């Protein structure tokens, strides 16, 4: 998939993913996005860092459907949220000591599978029921979206 979406200041993106690799960017801008690397999943700010979760239990489930919802908050990675199978995750710094939250500058466009900079980090897998909302959805709303399939 190689699509782009216009990005507001706050947006909720929900999708199902079935993936086969452990080093990719599910959604990306020019230098940041939602990255899956070395058993970690979270927001990558283009500084080899990840603000997110240890998701090794999920990353080992190759080719199984997993529902992911993210709330992107423009210019505030710490305020952004991540939900796995409808459950909000407690995020923290997962990678690199020199984490730079000031580099979290979401572009006006995002790419599904990879980032806008080049063709690196494309997902080896499938996406389904990809939804973008120009607002923050609550955990209850995300559960309803997930169960609507």
Coordinates of C-alpha atoms in Angstrom, one line a residue:
X1 CA 0.0 0.0 0.0
X2 CA 1.3 3.4 -0.8
X3 CA -1.3 6.0 0.2
X4 CA -1.1 9.3 1.9
X5 CA -3.6 11.1 4.1
X6 CA -3.9 14.8 5.1
X7 CA -3.1 15.1 8.7
X8 CA -4.9 17.4 11.3
X9 CA -3.5 18.4 14.7
X10 CA -5.0 15.4 16.4
X11 CA -6.1 12.2 14.6
X12 CA -7.0 8.7 15.4
X13 CA -5.9 6.0 13.0
X14 CA -7.3 2.4 13.4
X15 CA -6.4 -0.6 11.3
X16 CA -5.9 -4.3 11.3
X17 CA -2.5 -5.6 10.4
X18 CA -1.1 -9.1 9.7
X19 CA 2.7 -8.8 9.3
X20 CA 5.6 -11.0 8.7
X21 CA 8.7 -8.9 9.6
X22 CA 10.0 -7.2 12.7
X23 CA 11.5 -4.1 11.3
X24 CA 9.1 -1.7 9.6
X25 CA 7.2 1.5 9.8
X26 CA 3.4 0.9 9.6
X27 CA 2.7 4.6 9.2
X28 CA 5.2 7.3 8.5
X29 CA 5.9 10.9 7.6
X30 CA 9.2 12.4 6.4
X31 CA 11.1 11.5 9.5
X32 CA 8.7 10.0 12.1
X33 CA 5.9 7.5 12.4
X34 CA 4.7 4.3 14.0
X35 CA 7.7 1.9 14.0
X36 CA 8.1 -1.8 14.8
X37 CA 11.7 -2.7 15.6
X38 CA 13.5 -5.3 17.7
X39 CA 10.3 -6.3 19.6
X40 CA 9.4 -2.6 20.3
X41 CA 6.4 -0.7 18.8
X42 CA 5.8 3.0 19.1
X43 CA 6.4 6.4 17.8
X44 CA 9.8 6.9 16.1
X45 CA 11.0 10.5 15.8
X46 CA 13.8 10.0 13.2
X47 CA 16.4 9.8 15.9
X48 CA 16.7 6.0 16.1
X49 CA 14.4 6.2 19.1
X50 CA 11.0 4.7 20.0
X51 CA 8.4 6.1 22.4
X52 CA 6.2 3.1 22.9
X53 CA 5.9 -0.4 24.3
X54 CA 7.7 -3.7 24.4
X55 CA 5.5 -5.7 22.1
X56 CA 7.6 -8.8 21.7
X57 CA 4.6 -11.1 22.5
X58 CA 2.8 -9.6 19.5
X59 CA 5.8 -9.3 17.2
X60 CA 6.3 -13.0 17.4
X61 CA 2.8 -13.7 16.2
X62 CA 3.7 -13.5 12.5
X63 CA 0.8 -13.6 10.1
X64 CA -1.9 -13.2 12.7
X65 CA -4.4 -10.3 12.7
X66 CA -3.8 -7.6 15.3
X67 CA -5.8 -4.4 15.7
X68 CA -3.9 -1.2 16.2
X69 CA -5.2 2.2 17.0
X70 CA -3.1 5.3 17.4
X71 CA -3.9 8.8 18.4
X72 CA -1.3 11.1 16.8
X73 CA -0.9 14.5 18.4
X74 CA 1.0 16.9 16.3
X75 CA 4.2 18.1 17.9
X76 CA 3.7 16.1 21.2
X77 CA 4.8 12.5 21.0
X78 CA 4.2 12.0 24.7
X79 CA 0.6 13.0 24.4
X80 CA 0.1 10.5 21.6
X81 CA -1.6 7.2 22.4
X82 CA -1.3 3.6 21.3
X83 CA -4.0 0.8 21.6
X84 CA -3.4 -2.9 20.8
X85 CA -6.6 -5.0 20.3
X86 CA -8.6 -2.2 22.0
X87 CA -6.5 -1.8 25.1
X88 CA -4.5 1.5 25.7
X89 CA -0.8 0.8 26.2
X90 CA 1.4 2.5 28.8
X91 CA 4.2 4.0 26.7
X92 CA 7.7 4.9 27.7
X93 CA 11.1 5.3 26.0
X94 CA 12.0 2.0 24.5
X95 CA 15.0 2.7 22.4
X96 CA 18.0 5.1 22.5
X97 CA 19.0 7.3 25.5
X98 CA 19.0 10.6 23.6
X99 CA 15.2 10.6 22.9
X100 CA 14.2 13.9 21.3
X101 CA 10.5 14.7 21.7
X102 CA 11.1 18.0 19.9
X103 CA 11.7 16.1 16.7
X104 CA 8.0 14.8 16.7
X105 CA 6.8 17.0 13.8
X106 CA 4.0 15.2 12.0
X107 CA 3.9 16.1 8.4
X108 CA 0.7 17.1 6.6
X109 CA 0.8 13.7 4.9
X110 CA 1.4 10.2 6.2
X111 CA 2.2 7.1 4.2
X112 CA 0.8 3.6 4.9
X113 CA 3.7 1.1 5.0
X114 CA 7.0 3.0 5.2
X115 CA 7.7 6.7 5.4
X116 CA 7.8 9.6 2.9
X117 CA 11.6 9.9 3.0
X118 CA 12.2 6.8 0.8
X119 CA 11.0 3.2 0.3
X120 CA 12.7 1.9 3.5
X121 CA 10.7 0.2 6.3
X122 CA 7.8 -1.0 4.2
X123 CA 5.6 -3.6 5.9
X124 CA 5.8 -7.2 4.7
X125 CA 2.2 -8.0 5.4
X126 CA -1.4 -7.0 5.0
X127 CA -3.6 -4.1 6.2
X128 CA -7.4 -4.2 6.5
X129 CA -10.2 -1.8 7.5
X130 CA -7.9 1.2 7.7
X131 CA -9.7 4.2 9.2
X132 CA -8.6 7.8 9.8
X133 CA -10.6 10.2 12.1
X134 CA -9.8 13.9 12.4
X135 CA -10.4 13.7 16.2
X136 CA -9.3 11.7 19.2
X137 CA -11.4 8.6 19.8
X138 CA -11.9 7.2 23.3
X139 CA -11.0 3.7 24.3
X140 CA -14.7 2.8 24.2
X141 CA -15.0 4.1 20.7
X142 CA -11.9 2.3 19.6
X143 CA -13.3 -1.0 21.0
X144 CA -16.6 -0.4 19.0
X145 CA -14.6 0.2 15.9
X146 CA -12.5 -2.9 16.4
X147 CA -15.6 -5.1 17.1
X148 CA -17.6 -3.7 14.1
X149 CA -15.7 -6.1 11.8

